[in-house]
Amino acid sequence: MSVPRDCNMSLPVESVPHGRAEEHFGWLARFAALDMPASSEATRSTTGWAPREQKLLESLHDAGYFEGWARGLASGSVGLR
């Protein structure tokens, strides 16, 4: 998944080589490494469901989530591993 550049999350990014993924992410590394494409097509065709709201990142951005996160990082009240 890629994060749109206009989300402006202001989060630090660290490249982790594949060989160190389990050391860095722990048990989550095995799940993150799996190729599990997903689609809502089965749900849409079976139930007639269709999304009506904003996409998740748009919703978080509009709610000010990322700005609050950035302020927390700056103040030290939110920490990263």
mmCIF file with all atom_site columns, C-alpha atoms in Angstrom:
data_model
loop_
_atom_site.group_PDB
_atom_site.id
_atom_site.type_symbol
_atom_site.label_atom_id
_atom_site.label_alt_id
_atom_site.label_comp_id
_atom_site.label_asym_id
_atom_site.label_entity_id
_atom_site.label_seq_id
_atom_site.pdbx_PDB_ins_code
_atom_site.Cartn_x
_atom_site.Cartn_y
_atom_site.Cartn_z
_atom_site.occupancy
_atom_site.B_iso_or_equiv
_atom_site.pdbx_formal_charge
_atom_site.auth_seq_id
_atom_site.auth_comp_id
_atom_site.auth_asym_id
_atom_site.auth_atom_id
_atom_site.pdbx_PDB_model_num
ATOM 1  C CA . MET A 1 1  ? 0.000   0.000   0.000  1.00 0.00 ? 1  MET A CA 1
ATOM 2  C CA . SER A 1 2  ? 1.261   3.437   -0.748 1.00 0.00 ? 2  SER A CA 1
ATOM 3  C CA . VAL A 1 3  ? 0.329   6.512   1.221  1.00 0.00 ? 3  VAL A CA 1
ATOM 4  C CA . PRO A 1 4  ? -0.649  9.515   -0.894 1.00 0.00 ? 4  PRO A CA 1
ATOM 5  C CA . ARG A 1 5  ? 1.896   12.292  -0.571 1.00 0.00 ? 5  ARG A CA 1
ATOM 6  C CA . ASP A 1 6  ? -0.788  14.828  0.295  1.00 0.00 ? 6  ASP A CA 1
ATOM 7  C CA . CYS A 1 7  ? -1.541  13.037  3.583  1.00 0.00 ? 7  CYS A CA 1
ATOM 8  C CA . ASN A 1 8  ? 1.408   14.891  5.136  1.00 0.00 ? 8  ASN A CA 1
ATOM 9  C CA . MET A 1 9  ? 1.817   12.445  8.005  1.00 0.00 ? 9  MET A CA 1
ATOM 10 C CA . SER A 1 10 ? 5.254   13.811  8.952  1.00 0.00 ? 10 SER A CA 1
ATOM 11 C CA . LEU A 1 11 ? 6.341   10.440  10.310 1.00 0.00 ? 11 LEU A CA 1
ATOM 12 C CA . PRO A 1 12 ? 9.922   9.184   10.334 1.00 0.00 ? 12 PRO A CA 1
ATOM 13 C CA . VAL A 1 13 ? 10.606  6.359   7.906  1.00 0.00 ? 13 VAL A CA 1
ATOM 14 C CA . GLU A 1 14 ? 13.209  3.631   8.248  1.00 0.00 ? 14 GLU A CA 1
ATOM 15 C CA . SER A 1 15 ? 14.193  1.100   5.611  1.00 0.00 ? 15 SER A CA 1
ATOM 16 C CA . VAL A 1 16 ? 14.421  -2.408  7.076  1.00 0.00 ? 16 VAL A CA 1
ATOM 17 C CA . PRO A 1 17 ? 16.196  -5.068  4.979  1.00 0.00 ? 17 PRO A CA 1
ATOM 18 C CA . HIS A 1 18 ? 14.235  -8.302  4.463  1.00 0.00 ? 18 HIS A CA 1
ATOM 19 C CA . GLY A 1 19 ? 16.749  -10.233 6.563  1.00 0.00 ? 19 GLY A CA 1
ATOM 20 C CA . ARG A 1 20 ? 16.087  -7.983  9.583  1.00 0.00 ? 20 ARG A CA 1
ATOM 21 C CA . ALA A 1 21 ? 12.299  -7.758  9.216  1.00 0.00 ? 21 ALA A CA 1
ATOM 22 C CA . GLU A 1 22 ? 11.496  -10.333 11.905 1.00 0.00 ? 22 GLU A CA 1
ATOM 23 C CA . GLU A 1 23 ? 13.972  -8.770  14.326 1.00 0.00 ? 23 GLU A CA 1
ATOM 24 C CA . HIS A 1 24 ? 12.436  -5.331  13.724 1.00 0.00 ? 24 HIS A CA 1
ATOM 25 C CA . PHE A 1 25 ? 8.710   -6.159  13.460 1.00 0.00 ? 25 PHE A CA 1
ATOM 26 C CA . GLY A 1 26 ? 8.542   -9.350  15.505 1.00 0.00 ? 26 GLY A CA 1
ATOM 27 C CA . TRP A 1 27 ? 5.610   -11.678 14.801 1.00 0.00 ? 27 TRP A CA 1
ATOM 28 C CA . LEU A 1 28 ? 4.023   -9.100  12.484 1.00 0.00 ? 28 LEU A CA 1
ATOM 29 C CA . ALA A 1 29 ? 6.839   -9.543  9.937  1.00 0.00 ? 29 ALA A CA 1
ATOM 30 C CA . ARG A 1 30 ? 5.490   -12.909 8.775  1.00 0.00 ? 30 ARG A CA 1
ATOM 31 C CA . PHE A 1 31 ? 2.073   -11.441 8.013  1.00 0.00 ? 31 PHE A CA 1
ATOM 32 C CA . ALA A 1 32 ? 3.468   -8.313  6.374  1.00 0.00 ? 32 ALA A CA 1
ATOM 33 C CA . ALA A 1 33 ? 5.624   -10.437 4.051  1.00 0.00 ? 33 ALA A CA 1
ATOM 34 C CA . LEU A 1 34 ? 2.684   -12.488 2.728  1.00 0.00 ? 34 LEU A CA 1
ATOM 35 C CA . ASP A 1 35 ? 1.236   -11.663 -0.660 1.00 0.00 ? 35 ASP A CA 1
ATOM 36 C CA . MET A 1 36 ? -2.470  -11.464 0.175  1.00 0.00 ? 36 MET A CA 1
ATOM 37 C CA . PRO A 1 37 ? -4.271  -9.305  -2.354 1.00 0.00 ? 37 PRO A CA 1
ATOM 38 C CA . ALA A 1 38 ? -7.793  -8.469  -1.246 1.00 0.00 ? 38 ALA A CA 1
ATOM 39 C CA . SER A 1 39 ? -10.853 -7.128  -2.952 1.00 0.00 ? 39 SER A CA 1
ATOM 40 C CA . SER A 1 40 ? -14.353 -6.213  -1.902 1.00 0.00 ? 40 SER A CA 1
ATOM 41 C CA . GLU A 1 41 ? -15.722 -7.574  -5.195 1.00 0.00 ? 41 GLU A CA 1
ATOM 42 C CA . ALA A 1 42 ? -17.111 -10.801 -3.648 1.00 0.00 ? 42 ALA A CA 1
ATOM 43 C CA . THR A 1 43 ? -18.911 -8.817  -0.939 1.00 0.00 ? 43 THR A CA 1
ATOM 44 C CA . ARG A 1 44 ? -20.220 -6.320  -3.472 1.00 0.00 ? 44 ARG A CA 1
ATOM 45 C CA . SER A 1 45 ? -21.572 -8.957  -5.832 1.00 0.00 ? 45 SER A CA 1
ATOM 46 C CA . THR A 1 46 ? -22.997 -11.226 -3.095 1.00 0.00 ? 46 THR A CA 1
ATOM 47 C CA . THR A 1 47 ? -24.652 -8.592  -0.917 1.00 0.00 ? 47 THR A CA 1
ATOM 48 C CA . GLY A 1 48 ? -24.994 -5.612  -3.217 1.00 0.00 ? 48 GLY A CA 1
ATOM 49 C CA . TRP A 1 49 ? -22.856 -3.577  -0.813 1.00 0.00 ? 49 TRP A CA 1
ATOM 50 C CA . ALA A 1 50 ? -21.075 -0.492  -2.062 1.00 0.00 ? 50 ALA A CA 1
ATOM 51 C CA . PRO A 1 51 ? -18.913 1.958   -0.103 1.00 0.00 ? 51 PRO A CA 1
ATOM 52 C CA . ARG A 1 52 ? -20.548 5.331   0.481  1.00 0.00 ? 52 ARG A CA 1
ATOM 53 C CA . GLU A 1 53 ? -18.098 7.069   2.769  1.00 0.00 ? 53 GLU A CA 1
ATOM 54 C CA . GLN A 1 54 ? -14.619 8.478   2.294  1.00 0.00 ? 54 GLN A CA 1
ATOM 55 C CA . LYS A 1 55 ? -11.629 6.223   1.963  1.00 0.00 ? 55 LYS A CA 1
ATOM 56 C CA . LEU A 1 56 ? -9.810  5.565   5.251  1.00 0.00 ? 56 LEU A CA 1
ATOM 57 C CA . LEU A 1 57 ? -6.825  7.843   4.630  1.00 0.00 ? 57 LEU A CA 1
ATOM 58 C CA . GLU A 1 58 ? -9.096  10.651  3.417  1.00 0.00 ? 58 GLU A CA 1
ATOM 59 C CA . SER A 1 59 ? -11.230 10.289  6.526  1.00 0.00 ? 59 SER A CA 1
ATOM 60 C CA . LEU A 1 60 ? -8.240  10.346  8.865  1.00 0.00 ? 60 LEU A CA 1
ATOM 61 C CA . HIS A 1 61 ? -6.784  13.343  7.061  1.00 0.00 ? 61 HIS A CA 1
ATOM 62 C CA . ASP A 1 62 ? -10.036 15.307  7.202  1.00 0.00 ? 62 ASP A CA 1
ATOM 63 C CA . ALA A 1 63 ? -10.471 14.556  10.910 1.00 0.00 ? 63 ALA A CA 1
ATOM 64 C CA . GLY A 1 64 ? -7.070  16.084  11.703 1.00 0.00 ? 64 GLY A CA 1
ATOM 65 C CA . TYR A 1 65 ? -5.631  12.750  12.844 1.00 0.00 ? 65 TYR A CA 1
ATOM 66 C CA . PHE A 1 66 ? -2.278  13.238  11.142 1.00 0.00 ? 66 PHE A CA 1
ATOM 67 C CA . GLU A 1 67 ? -1.869  16.789  12.429 1.00 0.00 ? 67 GLU A CA 1
ATOM 68 C CA . GLY A 1 68 ? -2.577  15.579  15.981 1.00 0.00 ? 68 GLY A CA 1
ATOM 69 C CA . TRP A 1 69 ? -0.089  12.755  15.569 1.00 0.00 ? 69 TRP A CA 1
ATOM 70 C CA . ALA A 1 70 ? 2.589   15.153  14.346 1.00 0.00 ? 70 ALA A CA 1
ATOM 71 C CA . ARG A 1 71 ? 1.967   17.475  17.325 1.00 0.00 ? 71 ARG A CA 1
ATOM 72 C CA . GLY A 1 72 ? 2.250   14.481  19.666 1.00 0.00 ? 72 GLY A CA 1
ATOM 73 C CA . LEU A 1 73 ? 5.568   13.480  18.112 1.00 0.00 ? 73 LEU A CA 1
ATOM 74 C CA . ALA A 1 74 ? 6.874   17.019  18.428 1.00 0.00 ? 74 ALA A CA 1
ATOM 75 C CA . SER A 1 75 ? 5.829   17.289  22.075 1.00 0.00 ? 75 SER A CA 1
ATOM 76 C CA . GLY A 1 76 ? 7.079   13.826  22.992 1.00 0.00 ? 76 GLY A CA 1
ATOM 77 C CA . SER A 1 77 ? 3.637   12.637  24.120 1.00 0.00 ? 77 SER A CA 1
ATOM 78 C CA . VAL A 1 78 ? 3.514   10.120  21.248 1.00 0.00 ? 78 VAL A CA 1
ATOM 79 C CA . GLY A 1 79 ? 6.482   7.827   20.850 1.00 0.00 ? 79 GLY A CA 1
ATOM 80 C CA . LEU A 1 80 ? 7.727   5.563   18.117 1.00 0.00 ? 80 LEU A CA 1
ATOM 81 C CA . ARG A 1 81 ? 9.643   2.400   18.670 1.00 0.00 ? 81 ARG A CA 1
#
